[in-house]
C-alpha cells in the first residue's frame, strides 16, 4: 500500500504534466483506490477557459474509466505556500464517487494540510436523496 509520502510524490510528478497555459497554475492529484492502486491527474485548460478540468476530477474520471469504484485517499499538490483545496465542483465529484476521502494538501516541499471530505462538503447532495 502506498504511504502518504508516496501519494504526495505521485501528485507532484503528475503536476508536471499540467496543461495550464492560461492560468500558469499547475496542480497535480494522486487518488488511491481501495486496492492500493494510485491514479494521478493534472489540470487541463483550454481556450474556452470554462471547459477547464481540475486535477482532482481528471484523477477520479481516469480511475472510474479504468474500473476502480472504491477509494480511500487523495493528495493534491500546487506550488504555493498556502494549500490548494479542491474546488466546489471537485468536492461534489469526489464525494459522489469516493465518499469521505482523506485529503492531504501539499506543495513542492511539504505537507500543508489534512482534511476529511465530509468536513469540506457539509450537507452534500448525492444519489441517496434522489
Ligand atoms: N485547479 C485544480 O486543478 N485543482 C484545484 O484544486 C484548484 C484549481 C486548477 C483549475 C485551473 O486550471 C487552475 O487550477 C486555476 O484555477
Coordinates of N, CA and C in Angstrom, one line a residue, residues 32-115:
X32 N -5.9 7.4 -4.4 CA -5.7 6.0 -4.0 C -7.0 5.2 -4.0
X33 N -7.0 4.1 -4.8 CA -8.1 3.2 -4.8 C -7.9 2.2 -3.7
X34 N -9.0 1.6 -3.3 CA -9.0 0.7 -2.1 C -8.0 -0.4 -2.2
X35 N -7.7 -0.8 -3.4 CA -6.8 -1.9 -3.6 C -5.3 -1.4 -3.6
X36 N -5.1 -0.1 -3.4 CA -3.8 0.5 -3.3 C -3.3 1.1 -4.6
X37 N -4.0 0.9 -5.7 CA -3.6 1.5 -7.0 C -3.7 3.0 -6.9
X38 N -2.7 3.7 -7.4 CA -2.6 5.1 -7.4 C -2.9 5.6 -8.8
X39 N -3.9 6.5 -8.9 CA -4.3 7.1 -10.2 C -4.1 8.6 -10.1
X40 N -3.3 9.1 -11.1 CA -3.0 10.5 -11.0 C -3.8 11.4 -12.0
X41 N -3.7 12.7 -11.7 CA -4.3 13.6 -12.7 C -3.7 15.0 -12.6
X42 N -3.8 15.8 -13.6 CA -3.3 17.2 -13.6 C -4.5 18.0 -14.2
X43 N -4.4 19.3 -13.9 CA -5.4 20.2 -14.5 C -5.1 20.3 -16.0
X44 N -6.2 20.5 -16.8 CA -6.1 20.6 -18.2 C -7.0 21.8 -18.6
X45 N -6.4 22.8 -19.1 CA -7.1 24.1 -19.5 C -7.2 24.1 -21.0
X46 N -8.2 24.9 -21.5 CA -8.3 25.0 -23.0 C -8.7 26.5 -23.2
X47 N -8.8 26.8 -24.5 CA -9.0 28.2 -24.9 C -10.4 28.7 -24.5
X48 N -11.3 27.9 -24.2 CA -12.6 28.4 -23.7 C -12.6 28.9 -22.3
X49 N -11.5 28.5 -21.6 CA -11.3 28.7 -20.2 C -12.4 27.8 -19.4
X50 N -13.6 28.0 -19.7 CA -14.7 27.4 -18.9 C -14.7 25.9 -19.0
X51 N -14.1 25.3 -20.0 CA -14.1 23.8 -20.1 C -12.9 23.2 -19.4
X52 N -12.2 24.0 -18.7 CA -11.0 23.5 -17.9 C -11.5 22.5 -16.9
X53 N -10.6 21.5 -16.7 CA -10.9 20.4 -15.7 C -9.8 20.3 -14.7
X54 N -10.2 20.3 -13.5 CA -9.2 20.3 -12.4 C -8.5 18.9 -12.3
X55 N -7.3 18.9 -11.7 CA -6.5 17.7 -11.5 C -7.3 16.6 -10.7
X56 N -8.1 17.0 -9.8 CA -8.8 16.0 -8.9 C -9.8 15.3 -9.8
X57 N -10.6 16.0 -10.6 CA -11.6 15.3 -11.4 C -11.0 14.5 -12.5
X58 N -9.8 15.0 -13.1 CA -9.1 14.1 -14.0 C -8.7 12.8 -13.4
X59 N -8.2 12.9 -12.2 CA -7.8 11.7 -11.5 C -9.0 10.7 -11.3
X60 N -10.1 11.3 -10.8 CA -11.3 10.5 -10.5 C -11.9 9.9 -11.8
X61 N -12.0 10.7 -12.8 CA -12.6 10.1 -14.0 C -11.7 9.1 -14.7
X62 N -10.4 9.3 -14.6 CA -9.4 8.3 -15.1 C -9.7 7.0 -14.3
X63 N -9.7 7.1 -13.0 CA -9.9 5.9 -12.1 C -11.2 5.2 -12.5
X64 N -12.3 5.9 -12.6 CA -13.5 5.3 -12.9 C -13.5 4.6 -14.2
X65 N -12.8 5.3 -15.2 CA -12.8 4.7 -16.5 C -11.9 3.5 -16.6
X66 N -11.1 3.3 -15.6 CA -10.2 2.1 -15.6 C -10.8 1.1 -14.7
X67 N -12.0 1.3 -14.2 CA -12.7 0.2 -13.5 C -12.7 0.3 -12.0
X68 N -12.0 1.3 -11.4 CA -12.0 1.5 -10.0 C -13.3 2.0 -9.5
X69 N -13.7 1.6 -8.3 CA -15.0 2.0 -7.8 C -15.0 2.4 -6.3
X70 N -13.9 2.1 -5.6 CA -13.8 2.4 -4.2 C -12.4 3.1 -3.9
X71 N -12.5 4.2 -3.1 CA -11.3 5.0 -2.9 C -11.1 5.4 -1.5
X72 N -9.8 5.6 -1.1 CA -9.5 5.9 0.3 C -8.9 7.3 0.5
X73 N -8.0 7.7 -0.3 CA -7.3 9.0 -0.1 C -7.0 9.7 -1.4
X74 N -6.7 11.0 -1.3 CA -6.3 11.8 -2.4 C -5.3 12.8 -1.9
X75 N -4.2 13.0 -2.7 CA -3.2 14.0 -2.4 C -3.3 15.1 -3.5
X76 N -3.2 16.3 -3.1 CA -3.4 17.4 -4.1 C -2.2 18.4 -3.9
X77 N -1.5 18.7 -5.0 CA -0.3 19.5 -4.9 C -0.3 20.7 -5.8
X78 N 0.1 21.8 -5.3 CA 0.3 23.0 -6.1 C 1.6 23.7 -5.5
X79 N 2.1 24.6 -6.3 CA 3.4 25.3 -5.9 C 3.1 26.6 -5.2
X80 N 2.4 26.5 -4.0 CA 2.0 27.6 -3.3 C 2.3 27.5 -1.8
X81 N 2.5 28.6 -1.1 CA 2.7 28.5 0.4 C 1.4 28.0 1.1
X82 N 0.3 28.6 0.7 CA -1.0 28.2 1.2 C -1.5 26.9 0.5
X83 N -2.1 26.0 1.2 CA -2.5 24.8 0.5 C -3.6 25.1 -0.5
X84 N -3.7 24.2 -1.5 CA -4.8 24.4 -2.6 C -5.8 23.3 -2.3
X85 N -7.0 23.7 -1.8 CA -8.0 22.7 -1.5 C -8.8 22.5 -2.8
X86 N -9.6 21.4 -2.9 CA -10.4 21.1 -4.1 C -11.5 22.1 -4.2
X87 N -11.8 22.5 -5.5 CA -12.9 23.5 -5.7 C -14.2 22.8 -5.5
X88 N -15.3 23.6 -5.5 CA -16.6 23.0 -5.2 C -17.0 21.9 -6.1
X89 N -16.8 22.1 -7.4 CA -17.2 21.0 -8.4 C -16.4 19.7 -8.0
X90 N -15.2 19.8 -7.7 CA -14.4 18.6 -7.4 C -14.8 18.0 -6.1
X91 N -15.2 18.8 -5.1 CA -15.7 18.2 -3.9 C -16.9 17.4 -4.1
X92 N -17.8 17.9 -5.0 CA -19.0 17.1 -5.3 C -18.7 15.8 -6.0
X93 N -17.8 15.8 -7.0 CA -17.5 14.6 -7.7 C -16.7 13.6 -6.8
X94 N -15.8 14.2 -6.0 CA -15.0 13.3 -5.1 C -16.0 12.6 -4.1
X95 N -16.9 13.4 -3.6 CA -17.9 12.8 -2.7 C -18.7 11.8 -3.3
X96 N -19.3 12.0 -4.5 CA -20.2 11.1 -5.1 C -19.5 9.8 -5.4
X97 N -18.3 9.8 -5.8 CA -17.6 8.6 -6.3 C -16.6 8.1 -5.3
X98 N -16.2 8.9 -4.4 CA -15.2 8.5 -3.4 C -15.6 8.5 -2.0
X99 N -16.8 9.1 -1.7 CA -17.2 9.1 -0.3 C -16.3 10.0 0.6
X100 N -16.2 9.7 1.8 CA -15.5 10.5 2.8 C -14.0 10.3 2.7
X101 N -13.4 10.8 1.6 CA -11.9 10.6 1.3 C -11.1 11.3 2.3
X102 N -10.0 10.8 2.6 CA -8.9 11.5 3.4 C -8.2 12.3 2.4
X103 N -8.0 13.6 2.7 CA -7.4 14.5 1.7 C -6.1 15.1 2.3
X104 N -5.0 15.0 1.6 CA -3.8 15.7 2.0 C -3.4 16.7 1.0
X105 N -3.1 17.9 1.5 CA -2.7 19.0 0.7 C -1.3 19.3 0.8
X106 N -0.5 19.5 -0.2 CA 0.9 19.7 -0.1 C 1.4 20.6 -1.2
X107 N 2.6 21.2 -1.0 CA 3.2 21.9 -2.1 C 4.5 21.1 -2.5
X108 N 5.4 21.8 -3.1 CA 6.5 21.0 -3.7 C 7.5 20.5 -2.6
X109 N 7.4 21.1 -1.4 CA 8.4 20.7 -0.4 C 7.8 20.1 0.9
X110 N 6.5 20.4 1.1 CA 6.0 19.9 2.4 C 4.5 19.7 2.4
X111 N 4.0 18.9 3.3 CA 2.5 18.7 3.5 C 2.0 19.9 4.3
X112 N 0.9 20.5 3.8 CA 0.4 21.8 4.3 C -1.0 21.6 5.0
X113 N -1.7 20.5 4.7 CA -3.0 20.3 5.3 C -3.5 18.9 5.2
X114 N -4.4 18.6 6.1 CA -5.0 17.3 6.2 C -6.5 17.4 6.5
X115 N -7.4 16.9 5.7 CA -8.8 17.0 5.9 C -9.6 15.8 5.6

